[in-house]
mmCIF file of C-alpha atoms in Angstrom:
data_model
loop_
_atom_site.group_PDB
_atom_site.id
_atom_site.type_symbol
_atom_site.label_atom_id
_atom_site.label_comp_id
_atom_site.label_asym_id
_atom_site.label_seq_id
_atom_site.Cartn_x
_atom_site.Cartn_y
_atom_site.Cartn_z
ATOM 1 C CA UNK I 30 0.000 0.000 0.000
ATOM 2 C CA UNK I 31 2.866 2.368 0.770
ATOM 3 C CA UNK I 32 4.355 1.811 -2.683
ATOM 4 C CA UNK I 33 1.030 2.677 -4.303
ATOM 5 C CA UNK I 34 0.607 5.833 -2.206
ATOM 6 C CA UNK I 35 4.177 6.970 -2.882
ATOM 7 C CA UNK I 36 3.817 6.389 -6.640
ATOM 8 C CA UNK I 37 0.415 8.107 -6.715
ATOM 9 C CA UNK I 38 1.899 11.169 -5.001
ATOM 10 C CA UNK I 39 4.912 11.104 -7.334
ATOM 11 C CA UNK I 40 3.198 10.824 -10.730
ATOM 12 C CA UNK I 41 -0.229 12.260 -9.897
ATOM 13 C CA UNK I 42 -3.767 11.044 -10.481
ATOM 14 C CA UNK I 43 -3.767 11.704 -14.231
ATOM 15 C CA UNK I 44 -0.776 9.389 -14.785
ATOM 16 C CA UNK I 45 -1.810 6.743 -12.227
ATOM 17 C CA UNK I 46 -5.506 6.211 -12.974
ATOM 18 C CA UNK I 47 -6.960 5.559 -16.408
ATOM 19 C CA UNK I 48 -10.573 6.686 -16.441
ATOM 20 C CA UNK I 49 -13.083 4.718 -18.540
ATOM 21 C CA UNK I 50 -14.420 6.106 -21.785
ATOM 22 C CA UNK I 51 -17.678 7.967 -21.463
ATOM 23 C CA UNK I 52 -20.747 5.993 -22.513
ATOM 24 C CA UNK I 53 -19.276 2.620 -21.540
ATOM 25 C CA UNK I 54 -20.276 0.352 -18.673
ATOM 26 C CA UNK I 55 -16.995 -0.060 -16.776
ATOM 27 C CA UNK I 56 -16.460 -2.088 -13.638
ATOM 28 C CA UNK I 57 -14.101 0.509 -12.208
ATOM 29 C CA UNK I 58 -11.003 2.480 -13.100
ATOM 30 C CA UNK I 59 -7.778 0.999 -14.442
ATOM 31 C CA UNK I 60 -4.191 1.573 -13.399
ATOM 32 C CA UNK I 61 -2.106 2.950 -16.272
ATOM 33 C CA UNK I 62 0.569 0.824 -17.911
ATOM 34 C CA UNK I 63 3.285 3.138 -16.602
ATOM 35 C CA UNK I 64 1.990 2.989 -13.016
ATOM 36 C CA UNK I 65 1.682 -0.796 -13.090
ATOM 37 C CA UNK I 66 5.211 -1.166 -14.474
ATOM 38 C CA UNK I 67 6.568 1.121 -11.750
ATOM 39 C CA UNK I 68 4.736 -0.843 -9.050
ATOM 40 C CA UNK I 69 6.117 -4.145 -10.327
ATOM 41 C CA UNK I 70 9.670 -2.770 -10.189
ATOM 42 C CA UNK I 71 9.253 -1.222 -6.718
ATOM 43 C CA UNK I 72 11.067 -3.186 -4.000
ATOM 44 C CA UNK I 73 8.286 -2.552 -1.449
ATOM 45 C CA UNK I 74 5.647 -4.168 -3.650
ATOM 46 C CA UNK I 75 4.748 -7.625 -2.376
ATOM 47 C CA UNK I 76 4.860 -10.245 -5.084
ATOM 48 C CA UNK I 77 3.492 -13.747 -5.443
ATOM 49 C CA UNK I 78 5.400 -15.841 -7.951
ATOM 50 C CA UNK I 79 3.254 -18.236 -9.965
ATOM 51 C CA UNK I 80 4.606 -20.937 -12.242
ATOM 52 C CA UNK I 81 2.148 -20.755 -15.146
ATOM 53 C CA UNK I 82 2.077 -23.875 -17.266
ATOM 54 C CA UNK I 83 0.320 -23.578 -20.579
ATOM 55 C CA UNK I 84 -1.162 -26.831 -21.774
ATOM 56 C CA UNK I 85 -1.936 -27.472 -25.392
ATOM 57 C CA UNK I 86 -5.467 -28.585 -26.221
ATOM 58 C CA UNK I 87 -6.902 -29.630 -29.535
ATOM 59 C CA UNK I 88 -10.072 -27.634 -30.035
ATOM 60 C CA UNK I 89 -11.893 -26.779 -33.222
ATOM 61 C CA UNK I 90 -14.771 -24.399 -32.414
ATOM 62 C CA UNK I 91 -16.167 -24.597 -35.949
ATOM 63 C CA UNK I 92 -16.418 -28.406 -35.819
ATOM 64 C CA UNK I 93 -17.914 -28.248 -32.344
ATOM 65 C CA UNK I 94 -20.724 -25.931 -33.458
ATOM 66 C CA UNK I 95 -21.384 -27.922 -36.633
ATOM 67 C CA UNK I 96 -21.693 -31.086 -34.533
ATOM 68 C CA UNK I 97 -24.037 -29.341 -32.084
ATOM 69 C CA UNK I 98 -26.228 -28.035 -34.924
ATOM 70 C CA UNK I 99 -26.479 -31.539 -36.383
ATOM 71 C CA UNK I 100 -27.782 -32.854 -33.040
ATOM 72 C CA UNK I 101 -30.817 -30.546 -33.236
#
């Protein structure tokens, strides 16, 4: 939290928060790319390391839908 507060004070609201476009239905505000990059590099930011393993699957959405349409 201290890293976020310090960065917010350093770069200001306009460079920390990305406001949603008017007329959209957002679920909240976003953190800018620059702010997120700075937070990741900050030594006070707590990090959880995750070993992501991407598995390969054979999936053909076109064939799946054709098969489902044939069932009807």
